Coordinates of C-alpha atoms in Angstrom, one line a residue:
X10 CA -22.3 -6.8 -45.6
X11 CA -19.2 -8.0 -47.5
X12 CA -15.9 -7.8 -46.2
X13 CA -12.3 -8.3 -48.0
X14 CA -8.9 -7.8 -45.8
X15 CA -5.7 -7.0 -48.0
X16 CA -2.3 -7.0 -46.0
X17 CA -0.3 -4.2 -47.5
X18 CA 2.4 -3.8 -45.6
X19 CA 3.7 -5.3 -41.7
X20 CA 0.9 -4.7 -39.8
X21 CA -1.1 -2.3 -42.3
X22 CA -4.6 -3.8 -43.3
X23 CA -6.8 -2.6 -46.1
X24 CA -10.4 -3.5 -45.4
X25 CA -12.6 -3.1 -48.5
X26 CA -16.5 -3.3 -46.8
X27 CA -19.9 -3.4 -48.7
X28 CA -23.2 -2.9 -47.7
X29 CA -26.5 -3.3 -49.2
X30 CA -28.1 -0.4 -51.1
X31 CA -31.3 -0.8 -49.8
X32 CA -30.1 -1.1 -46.4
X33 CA -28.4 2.5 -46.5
X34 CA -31.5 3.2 -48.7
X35 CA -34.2 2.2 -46.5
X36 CA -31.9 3.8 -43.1
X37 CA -32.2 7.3 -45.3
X38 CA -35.9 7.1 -46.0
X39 CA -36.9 6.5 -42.5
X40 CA -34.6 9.2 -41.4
X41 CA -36.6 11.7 -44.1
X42 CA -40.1 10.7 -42.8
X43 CA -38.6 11.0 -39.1
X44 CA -37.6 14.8 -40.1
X45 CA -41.1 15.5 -42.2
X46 CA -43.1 15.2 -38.9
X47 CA -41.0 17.4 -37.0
X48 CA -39.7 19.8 -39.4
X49 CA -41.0 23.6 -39.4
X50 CA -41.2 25.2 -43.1
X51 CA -43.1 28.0 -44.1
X52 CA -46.3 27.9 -46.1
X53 CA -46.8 24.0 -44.4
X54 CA -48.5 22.6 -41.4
X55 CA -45.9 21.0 -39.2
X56 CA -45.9 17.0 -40.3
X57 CA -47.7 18.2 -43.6
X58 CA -44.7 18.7 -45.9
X59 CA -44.6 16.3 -49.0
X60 CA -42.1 13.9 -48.7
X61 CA -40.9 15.3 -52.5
X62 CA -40.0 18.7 -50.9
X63 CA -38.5 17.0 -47.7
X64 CA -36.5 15.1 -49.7
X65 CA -35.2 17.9 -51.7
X66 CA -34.3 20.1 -48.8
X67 CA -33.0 17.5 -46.7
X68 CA -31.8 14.7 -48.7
X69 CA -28.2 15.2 -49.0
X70 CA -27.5 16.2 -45.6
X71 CA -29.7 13.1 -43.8
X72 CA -27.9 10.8 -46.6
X73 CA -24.5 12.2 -45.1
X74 CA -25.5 11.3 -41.6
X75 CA -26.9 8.2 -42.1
X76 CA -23.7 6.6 -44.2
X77 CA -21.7 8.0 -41.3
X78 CA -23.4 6.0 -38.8
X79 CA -23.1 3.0 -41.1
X80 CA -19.6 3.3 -42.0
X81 CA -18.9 3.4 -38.4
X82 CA -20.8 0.5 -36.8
X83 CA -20.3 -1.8 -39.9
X84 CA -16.5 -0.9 -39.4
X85 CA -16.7 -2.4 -36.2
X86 CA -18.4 -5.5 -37.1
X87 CA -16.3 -5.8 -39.6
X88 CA -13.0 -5.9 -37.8
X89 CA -14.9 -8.1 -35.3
X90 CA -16.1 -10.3 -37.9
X91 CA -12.5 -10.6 -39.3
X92 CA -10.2 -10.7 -35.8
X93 CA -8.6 -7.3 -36.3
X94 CA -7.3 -5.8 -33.7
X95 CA -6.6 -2.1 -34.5
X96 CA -3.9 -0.1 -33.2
X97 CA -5.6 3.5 -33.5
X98 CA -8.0 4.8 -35.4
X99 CA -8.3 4.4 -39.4
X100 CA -8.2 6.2 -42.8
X101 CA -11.9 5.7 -44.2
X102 CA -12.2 6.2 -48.2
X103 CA -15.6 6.3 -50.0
X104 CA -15.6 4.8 -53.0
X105 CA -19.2 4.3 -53.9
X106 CA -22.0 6.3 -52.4
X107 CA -25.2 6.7 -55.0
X108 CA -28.7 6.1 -54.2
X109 CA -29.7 2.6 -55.8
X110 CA -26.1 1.7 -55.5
X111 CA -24.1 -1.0 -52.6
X112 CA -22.2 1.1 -49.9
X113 CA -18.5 0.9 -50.4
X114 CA -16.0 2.3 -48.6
X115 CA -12.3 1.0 -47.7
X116 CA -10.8 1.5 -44.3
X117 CA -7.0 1.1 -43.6
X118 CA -5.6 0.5 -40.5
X119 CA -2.6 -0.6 -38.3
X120 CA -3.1 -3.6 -36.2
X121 CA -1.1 -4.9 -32.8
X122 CA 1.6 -6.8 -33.6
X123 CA 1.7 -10.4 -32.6
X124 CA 4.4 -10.7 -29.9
X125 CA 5.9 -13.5 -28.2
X126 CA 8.8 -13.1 -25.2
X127 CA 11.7 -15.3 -26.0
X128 CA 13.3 -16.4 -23.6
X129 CA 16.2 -14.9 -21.7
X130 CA 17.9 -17.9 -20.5
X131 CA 21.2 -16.6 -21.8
X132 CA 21.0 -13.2 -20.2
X133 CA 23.8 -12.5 -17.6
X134 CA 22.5 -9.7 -15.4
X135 CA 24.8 -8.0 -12.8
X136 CA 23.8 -7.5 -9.6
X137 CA 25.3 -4.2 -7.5
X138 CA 25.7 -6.0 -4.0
X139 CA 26.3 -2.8 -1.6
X140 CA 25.4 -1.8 2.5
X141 CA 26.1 1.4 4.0
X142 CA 29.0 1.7 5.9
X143 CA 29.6 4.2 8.8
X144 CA 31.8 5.8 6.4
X145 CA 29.2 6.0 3.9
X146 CA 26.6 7.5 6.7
X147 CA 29.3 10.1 7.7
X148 CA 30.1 11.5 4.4
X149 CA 26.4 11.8 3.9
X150 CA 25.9 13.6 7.3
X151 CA 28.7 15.7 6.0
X152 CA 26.5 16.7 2.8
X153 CA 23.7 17.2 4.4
X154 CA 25.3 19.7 6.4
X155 CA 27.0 21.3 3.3
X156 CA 23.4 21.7 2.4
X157 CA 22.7 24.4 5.5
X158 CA 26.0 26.2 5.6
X159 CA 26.2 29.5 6.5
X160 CA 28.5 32.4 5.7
X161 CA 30.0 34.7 8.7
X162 CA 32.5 37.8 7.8
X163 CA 35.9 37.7 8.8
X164 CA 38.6 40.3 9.1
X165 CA 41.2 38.3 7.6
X166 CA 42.7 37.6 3.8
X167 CA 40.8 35.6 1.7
X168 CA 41.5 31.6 1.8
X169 CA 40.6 29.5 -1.1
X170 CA 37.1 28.0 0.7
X171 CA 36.4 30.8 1.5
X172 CA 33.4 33.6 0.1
X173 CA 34.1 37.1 -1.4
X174 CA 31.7 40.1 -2.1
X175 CA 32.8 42.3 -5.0
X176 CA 32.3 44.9 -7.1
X177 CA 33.9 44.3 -10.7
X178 CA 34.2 45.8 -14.3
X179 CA 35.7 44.4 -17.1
X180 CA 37.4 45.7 -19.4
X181 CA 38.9 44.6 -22.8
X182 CA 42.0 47.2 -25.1
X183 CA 40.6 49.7 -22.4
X184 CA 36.8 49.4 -23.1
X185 CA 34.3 48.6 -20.9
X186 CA 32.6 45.6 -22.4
X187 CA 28.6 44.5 -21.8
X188 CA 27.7 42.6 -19.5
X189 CA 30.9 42.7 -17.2
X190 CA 30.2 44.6 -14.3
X191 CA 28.2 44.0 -10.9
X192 CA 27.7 45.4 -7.4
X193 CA 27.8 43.6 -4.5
X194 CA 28.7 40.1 -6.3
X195 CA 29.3 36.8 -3.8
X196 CA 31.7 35.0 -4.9
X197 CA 32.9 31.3 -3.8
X198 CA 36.4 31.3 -4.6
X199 CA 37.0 27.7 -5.6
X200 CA 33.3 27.5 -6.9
X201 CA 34.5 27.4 -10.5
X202 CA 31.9 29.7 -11.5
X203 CA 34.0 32.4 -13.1
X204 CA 36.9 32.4 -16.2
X205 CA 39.2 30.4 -15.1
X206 CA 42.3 32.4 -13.0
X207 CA 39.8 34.8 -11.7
X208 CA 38.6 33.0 -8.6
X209 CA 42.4 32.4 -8.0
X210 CA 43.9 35.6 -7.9
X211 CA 41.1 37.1 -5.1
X212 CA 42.8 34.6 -2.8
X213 CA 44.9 36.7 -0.3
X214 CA 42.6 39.5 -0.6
X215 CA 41.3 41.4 2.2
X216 CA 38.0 43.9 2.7
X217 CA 38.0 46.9 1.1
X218 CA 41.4 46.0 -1.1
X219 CA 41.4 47.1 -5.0
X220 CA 42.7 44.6 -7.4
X221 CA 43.4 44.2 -10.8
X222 CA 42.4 40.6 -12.3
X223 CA 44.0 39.5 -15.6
X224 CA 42.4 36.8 -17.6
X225 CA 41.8 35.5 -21.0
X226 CA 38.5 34.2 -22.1
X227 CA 38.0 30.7 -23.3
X228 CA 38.3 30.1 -27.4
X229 CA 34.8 28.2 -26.5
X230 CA 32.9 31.0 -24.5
X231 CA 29.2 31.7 -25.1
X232 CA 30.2 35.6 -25.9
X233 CA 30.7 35.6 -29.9
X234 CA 32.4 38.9 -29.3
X235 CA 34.5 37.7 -26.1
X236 CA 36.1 34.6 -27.2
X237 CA 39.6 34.3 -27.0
X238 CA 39.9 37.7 -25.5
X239 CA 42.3 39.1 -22.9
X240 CA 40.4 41.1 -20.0
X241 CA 41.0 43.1 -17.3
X242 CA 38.7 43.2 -14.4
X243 CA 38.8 45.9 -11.8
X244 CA 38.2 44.4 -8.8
X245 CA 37.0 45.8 -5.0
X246 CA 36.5 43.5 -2.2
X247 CA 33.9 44.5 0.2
X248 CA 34.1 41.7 2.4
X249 CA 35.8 38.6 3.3
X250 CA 33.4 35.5 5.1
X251 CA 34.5 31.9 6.0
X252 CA 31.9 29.0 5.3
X253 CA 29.8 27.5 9.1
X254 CA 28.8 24.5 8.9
X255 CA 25.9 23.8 11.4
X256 CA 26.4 22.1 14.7
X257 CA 24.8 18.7 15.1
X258 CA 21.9 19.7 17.3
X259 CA 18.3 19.0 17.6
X260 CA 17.8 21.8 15.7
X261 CA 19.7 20.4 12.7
X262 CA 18.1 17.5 13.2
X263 CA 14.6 19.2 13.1
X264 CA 15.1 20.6 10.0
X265 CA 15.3 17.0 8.3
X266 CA 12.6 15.3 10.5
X267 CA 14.1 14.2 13.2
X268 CA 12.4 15.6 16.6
X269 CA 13.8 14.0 19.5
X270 CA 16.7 11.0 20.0
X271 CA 19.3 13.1 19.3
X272 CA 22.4 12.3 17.3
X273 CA 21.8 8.2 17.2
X274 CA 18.2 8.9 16.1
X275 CA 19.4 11.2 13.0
X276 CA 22.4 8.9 12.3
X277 CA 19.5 5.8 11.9
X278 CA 16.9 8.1 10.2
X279 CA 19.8 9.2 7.5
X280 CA 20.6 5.8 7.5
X281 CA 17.4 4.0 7.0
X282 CA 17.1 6.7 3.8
X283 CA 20.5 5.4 2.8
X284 CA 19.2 1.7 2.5
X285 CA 16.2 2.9 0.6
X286 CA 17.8 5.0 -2.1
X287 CA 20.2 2.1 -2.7
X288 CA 17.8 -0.5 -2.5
X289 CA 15.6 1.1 -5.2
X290 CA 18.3 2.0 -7.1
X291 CA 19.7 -1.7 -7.4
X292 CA 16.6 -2.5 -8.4
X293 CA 16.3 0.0 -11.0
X294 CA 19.6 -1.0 -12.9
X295 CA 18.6 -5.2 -12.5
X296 CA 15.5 -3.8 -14.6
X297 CA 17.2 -1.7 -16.9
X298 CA 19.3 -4.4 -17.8
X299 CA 16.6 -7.0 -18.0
X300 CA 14.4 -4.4 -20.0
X301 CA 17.4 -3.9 -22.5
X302 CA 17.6 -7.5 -23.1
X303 CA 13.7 -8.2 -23.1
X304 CA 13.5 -5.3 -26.0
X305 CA 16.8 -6.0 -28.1
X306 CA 16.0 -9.5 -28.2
X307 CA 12.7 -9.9 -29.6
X308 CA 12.0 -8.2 -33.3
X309 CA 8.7 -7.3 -34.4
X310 CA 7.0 -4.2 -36.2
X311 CA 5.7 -1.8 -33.9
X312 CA 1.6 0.5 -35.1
X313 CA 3.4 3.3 -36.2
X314 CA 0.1 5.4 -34.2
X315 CA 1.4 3.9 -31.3
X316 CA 4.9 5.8 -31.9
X317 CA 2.8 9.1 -32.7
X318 CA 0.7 9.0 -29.5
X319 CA 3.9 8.2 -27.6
X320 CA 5.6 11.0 -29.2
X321 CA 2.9 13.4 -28.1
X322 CA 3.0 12.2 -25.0
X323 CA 7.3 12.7 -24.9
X324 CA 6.2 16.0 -26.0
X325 CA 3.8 17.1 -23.4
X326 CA 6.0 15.7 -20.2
X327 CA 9.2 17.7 -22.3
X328 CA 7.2 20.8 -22.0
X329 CA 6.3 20.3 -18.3
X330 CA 9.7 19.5 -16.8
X331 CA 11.5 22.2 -18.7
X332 CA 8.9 24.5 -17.8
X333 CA 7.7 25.9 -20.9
X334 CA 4.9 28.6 -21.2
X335 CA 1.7 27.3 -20.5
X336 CA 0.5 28.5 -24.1
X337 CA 3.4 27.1 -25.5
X338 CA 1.9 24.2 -28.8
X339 CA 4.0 20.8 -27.8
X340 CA 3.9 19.8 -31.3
X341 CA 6.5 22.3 -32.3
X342 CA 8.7 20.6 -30.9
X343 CA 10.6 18.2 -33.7
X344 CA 9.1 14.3 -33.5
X345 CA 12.7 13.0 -33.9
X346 CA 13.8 14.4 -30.7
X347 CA 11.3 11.5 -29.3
X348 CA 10.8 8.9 -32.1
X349 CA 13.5 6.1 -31.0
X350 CA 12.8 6.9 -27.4
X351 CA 8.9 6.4 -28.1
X352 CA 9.6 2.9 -30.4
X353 CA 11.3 1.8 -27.1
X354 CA 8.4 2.6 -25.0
X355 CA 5.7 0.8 -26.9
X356 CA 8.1 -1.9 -28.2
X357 CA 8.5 -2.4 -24.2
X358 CA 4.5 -1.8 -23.3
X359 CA 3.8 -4.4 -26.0
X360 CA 6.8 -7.4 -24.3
X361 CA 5.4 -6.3 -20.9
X362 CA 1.3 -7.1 -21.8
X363 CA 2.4 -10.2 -23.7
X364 CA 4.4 -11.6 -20.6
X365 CA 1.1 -10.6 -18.5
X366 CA -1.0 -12.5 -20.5
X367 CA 1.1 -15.2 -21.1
X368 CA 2.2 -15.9 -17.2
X369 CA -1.4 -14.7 -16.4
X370 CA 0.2 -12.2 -13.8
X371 CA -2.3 -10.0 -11.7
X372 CA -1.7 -7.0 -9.5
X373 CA -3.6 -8.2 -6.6
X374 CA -4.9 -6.1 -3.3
X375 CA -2.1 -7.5 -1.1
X376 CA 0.5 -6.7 -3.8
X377 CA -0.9 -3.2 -4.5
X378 CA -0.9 -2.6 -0.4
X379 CA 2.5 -3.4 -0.3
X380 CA 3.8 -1.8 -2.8
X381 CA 2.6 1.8 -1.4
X382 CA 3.5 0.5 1.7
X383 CA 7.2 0.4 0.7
X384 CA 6.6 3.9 -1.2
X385 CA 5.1 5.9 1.8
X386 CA 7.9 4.8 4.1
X387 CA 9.5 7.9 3.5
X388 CA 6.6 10.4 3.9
X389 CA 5.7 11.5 7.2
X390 CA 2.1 10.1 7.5
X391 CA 3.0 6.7 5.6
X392 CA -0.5 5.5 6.4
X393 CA -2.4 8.9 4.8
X394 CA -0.3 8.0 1.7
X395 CA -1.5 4.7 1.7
X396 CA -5.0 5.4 1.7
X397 CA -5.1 7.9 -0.6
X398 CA -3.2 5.5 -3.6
X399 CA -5.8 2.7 -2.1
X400 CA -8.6 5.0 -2.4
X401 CA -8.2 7.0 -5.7
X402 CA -8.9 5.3 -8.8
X403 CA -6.2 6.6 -11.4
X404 CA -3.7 6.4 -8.0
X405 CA -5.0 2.5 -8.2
X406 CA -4.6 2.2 -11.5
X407 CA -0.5 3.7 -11.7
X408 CA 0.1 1.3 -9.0
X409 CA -1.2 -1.6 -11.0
X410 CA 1.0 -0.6 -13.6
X411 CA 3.9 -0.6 -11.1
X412 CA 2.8 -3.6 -9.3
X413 CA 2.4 -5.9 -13.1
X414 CA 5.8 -4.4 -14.4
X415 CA 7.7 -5.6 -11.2
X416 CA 6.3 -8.9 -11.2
X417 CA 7.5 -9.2 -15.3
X418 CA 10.8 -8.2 -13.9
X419 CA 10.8 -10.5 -11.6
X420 CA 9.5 -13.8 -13.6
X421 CA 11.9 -12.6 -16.5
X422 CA 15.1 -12.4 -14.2
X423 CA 14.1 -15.8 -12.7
X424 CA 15.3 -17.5 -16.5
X425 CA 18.5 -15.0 -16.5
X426 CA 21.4 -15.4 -14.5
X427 CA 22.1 -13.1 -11.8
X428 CA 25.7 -12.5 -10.6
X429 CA 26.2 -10.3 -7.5
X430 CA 29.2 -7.8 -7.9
X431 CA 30.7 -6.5 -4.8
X432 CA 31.1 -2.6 -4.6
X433 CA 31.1 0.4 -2.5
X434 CA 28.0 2.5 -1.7
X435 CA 28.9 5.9 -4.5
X436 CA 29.3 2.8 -7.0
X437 CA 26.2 1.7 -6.3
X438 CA 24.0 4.7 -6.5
X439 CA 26.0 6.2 -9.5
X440 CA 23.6 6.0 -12.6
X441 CA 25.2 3.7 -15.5
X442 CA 28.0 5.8 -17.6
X443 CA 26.0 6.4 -21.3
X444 CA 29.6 6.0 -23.0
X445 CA 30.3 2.7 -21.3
X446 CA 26.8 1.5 -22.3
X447 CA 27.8 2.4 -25.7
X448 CA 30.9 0.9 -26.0
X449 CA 29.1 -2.6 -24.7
X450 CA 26.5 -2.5 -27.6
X451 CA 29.5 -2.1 -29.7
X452 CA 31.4 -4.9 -28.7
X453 CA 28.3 -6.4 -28.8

């Protein structure tokens, strides 16, 4: 076998490969006498057909088989032979295939990228430092009581927190317009759910009142035909209810886990949740930062099958968190929407293996029990979580993944320099504001 590598382009390799004619040659022949002993063909005793026949009949398609074997296995010596390694799979071109003639065929390919982390010695990372306060821990008992409030009629006028059921047409120049009328319609009056002025003027109402509500549509409303456009909307009020909010009881406190202590034992259960959300979430934006840096400051070409398997991946998870029809073809969907959100993703997959290898960083056992330690915490049978990530193989294997990408974290922000910033709780769990991230780049 002969083997020539040509570098057309960044990571693009052209492999030219030959092979012997009579070792293609001699592959096919024994191939033919294989198939004259066993094949059936009228008029001949089975393993009596002359080779001249079997090779006419059979010849072409046993050839076929035979160079597709050999392209494939002296492909892979080949790239073994010449230190390639291939990032997906490659375009194979015949260029001579003749009886009596050497095997040729070229393969091209993409190969990984050589990648080496620089350093991040000058990276500044900030650090939210945050606890939860008693305030903090009240205004979240006060959302999660929000979260179960009930409505109770009252025979009084409307108040601006308060809840209205309606019946309603619209009408615009006198007309009835589609799509503007319902029955039996609950409406929160400072839920900003309606055109703006309508919640409004219901306040002051009172059951089974008739009003007449006046309002314009936005210039920017979804409605071609209702943009801009002054309405009337005949209004009846069928009832008038006042929002509950629960009491704090053991039965409250069921309802989010919490089955006996009372109110100290909820207040440290909503609590302890507190500390985790913002302890993972301080965590999350150290990394973010530190992956930003790790990707922005280290160039290199990235296997443009890579991208395409990434993109198909983007694709797939698109379809199933926007809950598409389960016949629905995720290609469809344009690869732009995904293509600089994929290069990020293997351009970080390819820092992240190179600073394993480098800094020879394993997941081990104790690491991977701790880790789904800390993640069952907040299930209610921590330790059946545990054994079941311990215990399933591609569980096992995601938590490796977790495990290695903490510990690159971790040895990448021990060259960066890490400034704590003092702020309140909301600040802390508030995800990163896209425009300010923008304007940084740009004053970058």
């Amino acid at each position: 076998m002969q083997v020539s590598v040509e570098t057309t382009s960044g990571l693009e390799r052209r492999v030219t490969i030959q092979v012997p004619a009579a070792q293609v040659d001699n592959a096919v022949e024994e191939r033919l006498k294989q198939t004259a002993k066993s094949a059936r063909i009228n008029g001949f005793r089975r393993g009596k057909v002359p080779m001249s026949y079997v090779r006419r009949q059979f010849g072409a398609d046993v050839r076929a088989e035979v160079v597709s074997e050999v392209v494939r296995t002296q492909y892979v010596e080949a790239i073994t032979k010449e230190e390639l390694n291939p990032a997906g799979f490659p375009e194979i071109e015949p260029k001579v295939n003749e009886t009596g003639k050497d095997l040729e065929f070229v393969a091209t390919l993409e190969v990984y990228p050589e990648v080496e982390v620089g350093s991040l010695s000058d990276l500044t990372v900030e650090k939210p430092a945050a606890s939860v306060t008693d305030e903090d821990l009240d205004k979240m008992i006060d959302v999660l009581r929000e979260q179960q409030t009930s409505w109770v009629e009252v025979e009084r006028e409307a108040a601006e927190q308060d809840q209205v059921n309606i019946d309603f047409e619209g009408f615009i120049d006198g007309e009835a317009f589609e799509g503007g009328k319902a029955e039996g319609y609950d409406l929160g009056l400072s839920s900003g759910t309606f055109i703006p002025g309508f919640e409004a003027q219901l306040v002051g109402t009172k059951a089974g009142e008739e009003k007449d509500v006046n309002v314009a549509f936005p210039e920017d409303y979804q409605a071609e035909q209702l943009k801009g456009k002054d309405a009337v909307f005949k209004v009846k009020v069928n009832k008038v209810s006042e929002k509950q909010l629960p009491e704090l009881n053991d039965e409250f406190f069921a309802k989010y886990g919490v089955e006996e202590g009372g109110v100290e034992a909820f207040r440290a259960d909503v609590k302890k949740n507190m500390e985790r959300e913002l302890e993972q979430t301080i965590k999350n934006k150290v990394k973010e930062q530190v992956v930003d840096a790790l990707v922005k400051g280290n160039e290199f070409d990235v296997p443009k099958a890579l991208i395409s398997n990434e993109i198909d991946a983007l694709r797939q998870q698109a379809v199933q968190q926007f809950g598409g029809p389960s016949n629905f073809d995720a290609s469809q969907l344009p690869a732009e929407l995904f293509q600089e959100q994929a290069e990020k993703r293997v351009k970080l997959g390819l820092l992240m293996a190179s600073v394993v290898e480098a800094k020879e960083l394993k997941a081990d056992e104790a690491a991977l029990r701790a880790y789904v330690e800390k993640l069952a915490e907040s299930y209610q049978d921590p330790d059946e979580v545990v054994d079941y990530y311990m215990s399933n193989d591609q569980m096992r294997q995601q938590l490796e993944s977790a495990v290695l990408e903490e510990l690159v974290v971790e040895n990448l922000l021990a060259e960066a320099t890490v400034n704590d910033v003092e702020v309140s709780y909301d600040d802390a769990i508030k995800p990163a504001a896209p425009q300010q991230e923008e304007a940084e780049e740009a004053a970058e």
